[in-house]
Short mmCIF file of C-alpha atoms and ligand atoms in Angstrom, two decimals:
data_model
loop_
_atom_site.label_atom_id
_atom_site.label_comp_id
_atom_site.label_asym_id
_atom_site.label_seq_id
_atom_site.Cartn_x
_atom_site.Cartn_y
_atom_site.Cartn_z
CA UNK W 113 120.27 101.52 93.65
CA UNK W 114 120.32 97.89 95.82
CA UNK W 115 117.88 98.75 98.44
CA UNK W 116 118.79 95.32 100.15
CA UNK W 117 119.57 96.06 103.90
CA UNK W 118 120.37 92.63 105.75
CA UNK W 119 122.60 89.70 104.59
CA UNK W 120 120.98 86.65 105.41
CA UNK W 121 123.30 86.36 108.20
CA UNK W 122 122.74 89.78 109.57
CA UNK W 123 121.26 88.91 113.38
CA UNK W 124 118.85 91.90 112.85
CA UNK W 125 117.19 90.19 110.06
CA UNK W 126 114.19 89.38 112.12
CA UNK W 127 113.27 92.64 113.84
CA UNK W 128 110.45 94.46 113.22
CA UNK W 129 110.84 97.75 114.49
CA UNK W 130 109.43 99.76 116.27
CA UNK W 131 107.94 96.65 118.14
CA UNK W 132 104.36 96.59 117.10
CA UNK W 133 103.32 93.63 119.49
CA UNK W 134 100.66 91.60 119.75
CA UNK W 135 99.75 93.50 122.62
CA UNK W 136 100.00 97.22 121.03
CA UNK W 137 96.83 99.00 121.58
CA UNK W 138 94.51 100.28 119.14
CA UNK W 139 91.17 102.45 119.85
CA UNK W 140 88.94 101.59 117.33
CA UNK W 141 87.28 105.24 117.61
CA UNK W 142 90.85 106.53 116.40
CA UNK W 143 90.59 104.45 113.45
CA UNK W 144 88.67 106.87 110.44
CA UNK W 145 86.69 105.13 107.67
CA UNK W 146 85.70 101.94 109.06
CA UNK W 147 81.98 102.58 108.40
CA UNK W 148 79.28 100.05 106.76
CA UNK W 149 79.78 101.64 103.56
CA UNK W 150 83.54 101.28 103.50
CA UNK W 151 83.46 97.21 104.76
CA UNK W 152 81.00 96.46 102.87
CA UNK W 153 81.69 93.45 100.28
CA UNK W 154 81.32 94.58 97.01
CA UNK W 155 81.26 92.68 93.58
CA UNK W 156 84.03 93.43 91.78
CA UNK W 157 82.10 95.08 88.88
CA UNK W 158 80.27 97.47 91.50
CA UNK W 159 83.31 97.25 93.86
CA UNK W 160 85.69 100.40 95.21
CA UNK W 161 89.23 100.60 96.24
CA UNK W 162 89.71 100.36 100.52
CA UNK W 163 89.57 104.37 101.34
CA UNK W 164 92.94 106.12 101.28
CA UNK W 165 93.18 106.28 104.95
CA UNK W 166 93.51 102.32 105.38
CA UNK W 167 97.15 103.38 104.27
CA UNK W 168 98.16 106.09 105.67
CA UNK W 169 96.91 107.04 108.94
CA UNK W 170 98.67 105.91 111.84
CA UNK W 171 96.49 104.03 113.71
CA UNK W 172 96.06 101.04 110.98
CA UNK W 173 99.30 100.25 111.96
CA UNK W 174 98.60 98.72 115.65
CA UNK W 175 95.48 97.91 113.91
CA UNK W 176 96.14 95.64 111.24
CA UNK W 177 98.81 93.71 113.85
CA UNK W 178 95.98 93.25 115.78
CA UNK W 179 92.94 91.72 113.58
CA UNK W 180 95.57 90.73 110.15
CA UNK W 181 98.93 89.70 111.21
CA UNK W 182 98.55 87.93 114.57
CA UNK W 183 95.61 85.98 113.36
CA UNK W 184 97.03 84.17 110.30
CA UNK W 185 99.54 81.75 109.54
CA UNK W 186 102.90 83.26 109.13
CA UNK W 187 105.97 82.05 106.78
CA UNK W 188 109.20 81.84 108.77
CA UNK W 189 111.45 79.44 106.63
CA UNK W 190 112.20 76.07 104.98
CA UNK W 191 112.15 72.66 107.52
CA UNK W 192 115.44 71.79 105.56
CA UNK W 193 117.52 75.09 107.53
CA UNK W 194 116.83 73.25 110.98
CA UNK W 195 117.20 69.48 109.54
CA UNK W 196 118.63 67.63 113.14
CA UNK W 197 117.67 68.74 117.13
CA UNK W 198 118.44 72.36 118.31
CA UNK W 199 118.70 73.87 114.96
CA UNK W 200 116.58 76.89 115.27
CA UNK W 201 115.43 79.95 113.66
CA UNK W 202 114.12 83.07 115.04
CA UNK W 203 111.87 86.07 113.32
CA UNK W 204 109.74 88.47 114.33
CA UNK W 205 106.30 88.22 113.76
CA UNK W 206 103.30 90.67 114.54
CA UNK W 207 106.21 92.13 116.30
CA UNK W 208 106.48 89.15 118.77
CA UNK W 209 110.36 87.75 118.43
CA UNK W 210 110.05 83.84 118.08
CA UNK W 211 112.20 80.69 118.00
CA UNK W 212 111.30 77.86 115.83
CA UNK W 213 113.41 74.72 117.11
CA UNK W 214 113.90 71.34 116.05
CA UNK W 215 113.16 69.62 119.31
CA UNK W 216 114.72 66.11 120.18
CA UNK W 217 111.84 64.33 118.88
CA UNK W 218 112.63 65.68 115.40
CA UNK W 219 109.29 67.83 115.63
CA UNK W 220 108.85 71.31 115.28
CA UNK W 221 108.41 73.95 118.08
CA UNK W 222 107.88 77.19 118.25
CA UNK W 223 108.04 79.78 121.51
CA UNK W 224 108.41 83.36 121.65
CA UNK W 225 111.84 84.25 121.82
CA UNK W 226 111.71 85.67 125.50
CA UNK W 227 112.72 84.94 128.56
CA UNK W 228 110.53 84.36 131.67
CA UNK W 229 112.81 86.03 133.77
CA UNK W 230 113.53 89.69 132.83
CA UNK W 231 112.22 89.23 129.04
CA UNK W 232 115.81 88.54 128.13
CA UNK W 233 116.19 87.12 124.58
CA UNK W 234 117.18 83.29 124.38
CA UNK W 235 119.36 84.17 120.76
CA UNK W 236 119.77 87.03 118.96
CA UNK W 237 121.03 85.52 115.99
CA UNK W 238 118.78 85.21 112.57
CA UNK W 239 119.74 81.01 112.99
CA UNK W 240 122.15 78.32 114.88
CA UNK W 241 122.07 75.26 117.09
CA UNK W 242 121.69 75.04 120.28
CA UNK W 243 121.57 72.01 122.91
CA UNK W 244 119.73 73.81 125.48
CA UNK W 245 118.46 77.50 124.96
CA UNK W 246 120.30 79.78 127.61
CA UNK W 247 118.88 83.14 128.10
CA UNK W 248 121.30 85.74 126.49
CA UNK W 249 121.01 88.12 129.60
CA UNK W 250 121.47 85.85 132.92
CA UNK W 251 121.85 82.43 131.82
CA UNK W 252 118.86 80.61 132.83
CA UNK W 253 118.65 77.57 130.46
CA UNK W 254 115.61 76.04 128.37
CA UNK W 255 115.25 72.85 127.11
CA UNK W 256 114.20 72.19 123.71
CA UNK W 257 110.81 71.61 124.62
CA UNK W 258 110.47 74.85 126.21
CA UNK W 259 111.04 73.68 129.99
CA UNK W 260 113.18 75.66 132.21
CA UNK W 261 115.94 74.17 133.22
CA UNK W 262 118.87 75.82 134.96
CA UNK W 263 118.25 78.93 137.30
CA UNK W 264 121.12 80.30 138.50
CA UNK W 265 121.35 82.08 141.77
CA UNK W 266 117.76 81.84 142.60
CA UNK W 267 117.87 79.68 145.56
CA UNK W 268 116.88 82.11 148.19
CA UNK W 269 113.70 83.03 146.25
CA UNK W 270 110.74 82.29 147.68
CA UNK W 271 107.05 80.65 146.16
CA UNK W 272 109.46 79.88 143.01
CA UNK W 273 108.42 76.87 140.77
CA UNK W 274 110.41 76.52 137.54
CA UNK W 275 107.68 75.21 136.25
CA UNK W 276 105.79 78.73 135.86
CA UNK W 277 108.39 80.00 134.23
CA UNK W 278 108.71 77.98 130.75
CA UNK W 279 109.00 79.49 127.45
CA UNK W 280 105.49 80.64 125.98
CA UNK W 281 104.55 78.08 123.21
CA UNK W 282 103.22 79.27 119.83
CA UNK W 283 101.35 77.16 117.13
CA UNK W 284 103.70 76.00 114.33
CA UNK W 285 102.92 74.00 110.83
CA UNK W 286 104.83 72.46 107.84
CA UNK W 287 103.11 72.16 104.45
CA UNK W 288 105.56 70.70 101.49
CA UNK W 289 107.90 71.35 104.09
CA UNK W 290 107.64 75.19 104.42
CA UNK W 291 107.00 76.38 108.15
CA UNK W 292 104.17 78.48 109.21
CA UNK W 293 103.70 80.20 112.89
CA UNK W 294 100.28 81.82 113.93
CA UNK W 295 100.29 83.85 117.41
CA UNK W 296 96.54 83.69 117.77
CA UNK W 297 95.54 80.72 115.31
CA UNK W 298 91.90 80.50 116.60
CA UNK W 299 89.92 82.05 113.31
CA UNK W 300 92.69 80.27 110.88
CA UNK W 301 91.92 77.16 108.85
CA UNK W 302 95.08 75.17 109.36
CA UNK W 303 97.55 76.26 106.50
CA UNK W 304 97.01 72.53 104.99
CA UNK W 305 93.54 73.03 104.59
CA UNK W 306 94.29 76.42 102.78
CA UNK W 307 95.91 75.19 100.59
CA UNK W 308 94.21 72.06 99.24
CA UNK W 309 94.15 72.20 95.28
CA UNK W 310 97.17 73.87 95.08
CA UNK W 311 99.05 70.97 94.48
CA UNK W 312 97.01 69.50 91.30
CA UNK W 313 96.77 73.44 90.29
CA UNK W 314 100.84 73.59 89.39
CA UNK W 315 101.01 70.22 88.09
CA UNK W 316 103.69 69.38 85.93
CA UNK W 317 105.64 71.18 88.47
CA UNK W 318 106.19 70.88 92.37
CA UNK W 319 107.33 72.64 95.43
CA UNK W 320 108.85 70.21 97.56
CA UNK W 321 111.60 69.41 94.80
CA UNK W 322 113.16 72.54 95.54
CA UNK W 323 116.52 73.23 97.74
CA UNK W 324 116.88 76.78 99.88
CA UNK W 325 119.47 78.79 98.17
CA UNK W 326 119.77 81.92 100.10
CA UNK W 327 117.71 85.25 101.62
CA UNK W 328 117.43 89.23 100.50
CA UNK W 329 115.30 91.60 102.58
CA UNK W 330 113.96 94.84 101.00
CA UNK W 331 113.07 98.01 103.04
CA UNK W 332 110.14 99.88 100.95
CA UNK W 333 108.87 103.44 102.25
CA UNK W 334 104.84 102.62 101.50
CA UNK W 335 102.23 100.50 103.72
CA UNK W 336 101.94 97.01 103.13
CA UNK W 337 99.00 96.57 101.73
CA UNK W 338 100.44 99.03 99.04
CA UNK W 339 102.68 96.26 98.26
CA UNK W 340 99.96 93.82 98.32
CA UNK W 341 98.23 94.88 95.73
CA UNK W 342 100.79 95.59 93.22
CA UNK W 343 101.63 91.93 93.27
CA UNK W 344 97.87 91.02 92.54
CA UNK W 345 97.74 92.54 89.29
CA UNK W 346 99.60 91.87 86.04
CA UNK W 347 97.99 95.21 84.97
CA UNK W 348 101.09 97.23 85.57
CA UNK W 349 103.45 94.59 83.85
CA UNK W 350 103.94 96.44 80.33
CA UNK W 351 104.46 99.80 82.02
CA UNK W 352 106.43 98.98 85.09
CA UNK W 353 107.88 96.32 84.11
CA UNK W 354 108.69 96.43 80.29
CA UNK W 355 111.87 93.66 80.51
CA UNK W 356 109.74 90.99 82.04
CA UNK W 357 106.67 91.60 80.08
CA UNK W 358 108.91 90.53 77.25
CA UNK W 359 109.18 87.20 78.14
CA UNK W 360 105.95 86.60 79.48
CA UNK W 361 102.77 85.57 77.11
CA UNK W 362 100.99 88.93 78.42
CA UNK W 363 97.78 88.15 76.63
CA UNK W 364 96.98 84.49 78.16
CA UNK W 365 97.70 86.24 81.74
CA UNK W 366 95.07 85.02 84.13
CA UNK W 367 94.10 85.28 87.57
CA UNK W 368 92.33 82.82 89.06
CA UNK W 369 90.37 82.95 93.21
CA UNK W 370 90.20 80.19 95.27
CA UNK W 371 88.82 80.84 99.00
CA UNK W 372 91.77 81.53 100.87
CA UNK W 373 94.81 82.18 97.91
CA UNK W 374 94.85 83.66 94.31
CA UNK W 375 96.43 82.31 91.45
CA UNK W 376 98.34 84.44 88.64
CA UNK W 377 99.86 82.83 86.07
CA UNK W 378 101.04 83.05 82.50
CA UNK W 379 103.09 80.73 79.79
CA UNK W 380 106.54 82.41 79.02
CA UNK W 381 106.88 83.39 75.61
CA UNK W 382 109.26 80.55 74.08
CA UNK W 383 111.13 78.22 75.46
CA UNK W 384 114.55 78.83 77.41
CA UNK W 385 114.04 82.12 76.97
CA UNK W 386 114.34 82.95 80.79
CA UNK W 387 117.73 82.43 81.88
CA UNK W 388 117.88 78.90 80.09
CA UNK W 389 114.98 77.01 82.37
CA UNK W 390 113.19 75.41 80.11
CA UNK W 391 109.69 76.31 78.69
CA UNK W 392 106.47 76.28 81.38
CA UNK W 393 104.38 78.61 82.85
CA UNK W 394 104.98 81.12 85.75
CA UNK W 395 102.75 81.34 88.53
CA UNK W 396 102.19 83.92 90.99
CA UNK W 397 100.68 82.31 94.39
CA UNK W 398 99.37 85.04 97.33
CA UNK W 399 97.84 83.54 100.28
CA UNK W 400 95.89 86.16 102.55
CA UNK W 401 97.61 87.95 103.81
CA UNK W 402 100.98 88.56 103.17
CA UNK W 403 102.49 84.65 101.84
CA UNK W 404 103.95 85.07 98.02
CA UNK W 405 105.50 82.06 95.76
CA UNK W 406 106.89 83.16 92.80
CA UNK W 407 107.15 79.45 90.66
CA UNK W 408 109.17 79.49 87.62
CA UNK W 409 110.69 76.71 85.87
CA UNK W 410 113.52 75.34 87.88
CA UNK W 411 112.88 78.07 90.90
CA UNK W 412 110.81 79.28 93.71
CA UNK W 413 110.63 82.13 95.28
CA UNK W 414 108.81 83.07 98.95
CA UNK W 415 108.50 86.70 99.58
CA UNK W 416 106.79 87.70 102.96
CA UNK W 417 105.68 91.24 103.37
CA UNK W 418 105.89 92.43 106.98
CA UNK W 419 104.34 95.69 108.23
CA UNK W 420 106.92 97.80 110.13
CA UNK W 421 105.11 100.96 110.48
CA UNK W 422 101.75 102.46 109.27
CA UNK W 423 104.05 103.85 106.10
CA UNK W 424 106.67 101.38 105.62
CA UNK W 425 107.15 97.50 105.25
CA UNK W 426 109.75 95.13 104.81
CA UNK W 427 109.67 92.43 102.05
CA UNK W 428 111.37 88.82 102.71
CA UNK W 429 112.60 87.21 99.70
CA UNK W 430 113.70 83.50 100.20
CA UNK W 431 115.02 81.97 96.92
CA UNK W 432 114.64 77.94 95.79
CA UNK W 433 115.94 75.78 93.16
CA UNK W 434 115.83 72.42 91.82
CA UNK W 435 119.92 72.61 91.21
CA UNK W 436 122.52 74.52 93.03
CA UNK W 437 125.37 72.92 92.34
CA UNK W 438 126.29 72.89 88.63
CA UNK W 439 128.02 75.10 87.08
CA UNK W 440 124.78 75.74 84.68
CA UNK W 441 123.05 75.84 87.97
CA UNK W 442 125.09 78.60 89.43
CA UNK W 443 125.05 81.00 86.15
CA UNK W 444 121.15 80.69 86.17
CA UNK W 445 121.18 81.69 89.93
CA UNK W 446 122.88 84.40 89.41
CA UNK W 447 120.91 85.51 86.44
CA UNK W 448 118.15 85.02 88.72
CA UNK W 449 119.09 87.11 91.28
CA UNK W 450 119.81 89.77 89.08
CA UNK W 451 116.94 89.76 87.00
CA UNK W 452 114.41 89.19 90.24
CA UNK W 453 116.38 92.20 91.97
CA UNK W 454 115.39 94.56 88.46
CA UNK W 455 111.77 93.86 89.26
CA UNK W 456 111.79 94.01 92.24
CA UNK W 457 113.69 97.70 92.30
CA UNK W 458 110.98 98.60 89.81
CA UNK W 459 107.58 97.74 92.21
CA UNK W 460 109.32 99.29 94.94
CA UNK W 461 109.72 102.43 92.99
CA UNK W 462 106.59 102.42 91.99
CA UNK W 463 104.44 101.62 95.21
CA UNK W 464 106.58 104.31 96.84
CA UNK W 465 105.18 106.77 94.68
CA UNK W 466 101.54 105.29 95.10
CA UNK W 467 101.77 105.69 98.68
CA UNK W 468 102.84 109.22 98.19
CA UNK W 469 99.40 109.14 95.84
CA UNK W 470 97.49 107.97 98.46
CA UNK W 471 98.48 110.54 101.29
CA UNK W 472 98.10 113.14 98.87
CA UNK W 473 95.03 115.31 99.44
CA UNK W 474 93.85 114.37 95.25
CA UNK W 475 92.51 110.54 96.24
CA UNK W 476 90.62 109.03 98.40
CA UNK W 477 88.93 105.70 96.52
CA UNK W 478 89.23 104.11 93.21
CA UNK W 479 87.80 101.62 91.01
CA UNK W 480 88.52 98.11 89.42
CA UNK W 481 89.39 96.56 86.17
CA UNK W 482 87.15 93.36 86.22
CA UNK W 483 89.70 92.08 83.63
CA UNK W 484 92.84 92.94 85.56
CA UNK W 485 92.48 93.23 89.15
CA UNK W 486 90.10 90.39 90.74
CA UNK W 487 93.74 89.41 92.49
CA UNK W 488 93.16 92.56 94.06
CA UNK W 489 89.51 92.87 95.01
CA UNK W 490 89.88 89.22 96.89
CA UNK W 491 92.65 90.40 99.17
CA UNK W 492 90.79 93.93 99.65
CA UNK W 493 87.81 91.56 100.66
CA UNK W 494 89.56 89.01 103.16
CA UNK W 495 90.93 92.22 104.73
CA UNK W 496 87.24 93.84 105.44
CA UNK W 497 86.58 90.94 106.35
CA UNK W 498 89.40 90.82 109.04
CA UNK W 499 88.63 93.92 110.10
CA UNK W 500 84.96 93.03 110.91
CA UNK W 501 86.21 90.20 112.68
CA UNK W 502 88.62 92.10 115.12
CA UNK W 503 85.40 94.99 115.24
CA UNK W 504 82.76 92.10 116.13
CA UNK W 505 81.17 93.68 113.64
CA UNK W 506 79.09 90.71 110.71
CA UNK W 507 78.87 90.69 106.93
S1 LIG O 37 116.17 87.74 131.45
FE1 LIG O 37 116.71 85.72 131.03
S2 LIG O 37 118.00 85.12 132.62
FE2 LIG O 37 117.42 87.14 133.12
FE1 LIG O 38 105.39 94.22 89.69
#
């Protein structure tokens, strides 16, 4: 079954639905298990699972918008898809539909995708070019930097300035030329300073090499965080996942913590054995709290997991190469599609069923393998710790 919804050129590729804004509101008293016991940072030896309920009652939804998504660093897309002024892409992030635009000066910009007028949308289109941004319901025009320009019809309206009526500006960053948005950056290190050793951590190998090749979207029936932490462990590999563990070294697999990401990673078995790349080792990258780089010899991949309701989410896949163009190239894509689309069919099938675990009345908390699942315990710690945060609540 190809559970892959949107074409990369499918305009609805960057709704969220049902719009879980930024300014959705959540009452803390409705939210159950968020007690001292429960946020309390662990070791991992001593350490529990986050309490059932985290996942599966309603109210974490609005919640984790709130004090997770709009407060970090989002991905939205390579700097090489909006190369030359007016290119632009739009997403929706924490629910909030944005515009990322090349402005004139060649820099980035990023606004929320709504109109000052009526709250008209200035594209609805996943990507294009644009030399000034007109508003798709009445017209009124933009320019690149977010100005209003052209107001049709509105010369009989009194106390107007154009000048209150811009586009609403949200922080934007490239690092190795990927492009991060945060609604609310205020409590985020810069995504630069995140990721500082990363470079000298992948070392033969390199990110910025690598040309964007195309996007899949996957529609999974469990929570997010579900999601989360199956790609955090390598413990499920020989069960769930008996094809790759094949051509993976299984027994050097290793998970390393740094502050802000984790670091999986593990030598494939012999050389060229994965779709004719070459020998190296694959790494698994998460950044809190919802950035994944798959890096393989030859390839990246960029999955971003986006909450779309308290009991589903929505993974991004964007895939990267060093080649495209060969002929080699092109049979190793498509091997690479095919094989990536296997596993991913087979954690989807799986976290669906855990999430079914998890609303079941049989769990509630569980434990940790100290060998297997530190991956897991750091994200599961970053997010009590976001959730303190957004309670004003300290260590
Ligand atoms: S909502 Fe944009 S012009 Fe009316
Ligand atoms: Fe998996």
């Amino acid at each position: 079954m190809n559970r892959k919804l949107h074409s990369f050129f499918d305009p609805t590729i960057g709704a969220d639905s049902p719009n879980p804004g930024l300014d959705l509101e959540f009452d803390a008293s409705n939210l159950p298990d968020l007690t001292d016991d429960t946020l309390k940072q662990e070791r991992l030896e001593r350490a529990s699972t986050i309490p059932s309920s985290w996942y599966t009652h309603s109210s974490f939804h609005a919640f984790d918008i709130h004090s997770v998504f709009s407060t970090t660093w989002q991905y939205v897309g390579h700097e090489s898809r909006i190369p030359e002024p007016g290119d632009y892409l739009s997403e929706t992030v924490g629910g909030n539909p944005l515009i990322i635009i090349r402005a004139d000066d060649g820099s980035l910009k990023a606004f929320y995708n709504v109109c000052g007028h009526r709250g008209g949308p200035l594209t609805m289109q996943a990507c294009g070019s644009a030399k000034v941004l007109q508003c798709k319901y009445h017209g009124w025009t933009y320019l690149l930097d977010g100005s209003l320009r052209g107001v049709p019809r509105f010369n009989r309206t009194d106390l107007f300035d154009k000048r209150d009526f811009g586009l609403v500006p949200v922080a934007v960053e490239s690092w190795a030329d990927l492009v991060f948005v945060c609604l609310v950056p205020t409590r985020s290190l810069s995504v630069r300073e995140q990721m500082k050793e990363f470079d000298k951590r992948i070392r033969p190998m390199s990110i910025t090499d690598k040309h964007y090749h195309g996007r899949e979207i996957y529609e999974l029936a469990c929570n997010w965080k579900v999601y989360v932490d199956n790609y955090l462990e390598g413990y499920h590999i020989p069960l769930v996942h008996p094809d790759l563990c094949d051509l993976l070294d299984y027994r050097s697999y290793v998970t390393e913590i740094s502050p802000y990401y984790s670091l999986q990673y593990s030598p494939l078995k012999s050389e060229g054995h994965i779709h004719n790349a070459g020998s190296g080792d694959v790494f698994y990258f998460f950044v809190y709290p919802n950035f994944m780089m798959n890096i393989l010899p030859g390839r990246l991949q960029i999955n971003r997991v986006v909450a779309t309701g308290y009991r589903s989410c929505r993974v991004i896949f964007d895939y990267y190469y060093d080649r495209l163009q060969t002929e080699e190239a092109r049979q190793m894509i498509e091997e690479d599609y095919s094989f990536s689309r296997q596993v991913q069919e087979e954690d989807i099938e799986i976290c669906e069923y855990v999430q079914r675990g998890l609303e079941s009345n049989a769990y509630d908390r569980g434990r940790f393998s100290v060998d297997a699942e530190k991956g897991v315990h750091h994200f599961q710690s970053l997010l009590k710790d976001s959730y303190r945060n957004a309670l004003g609540r300290s260590g």
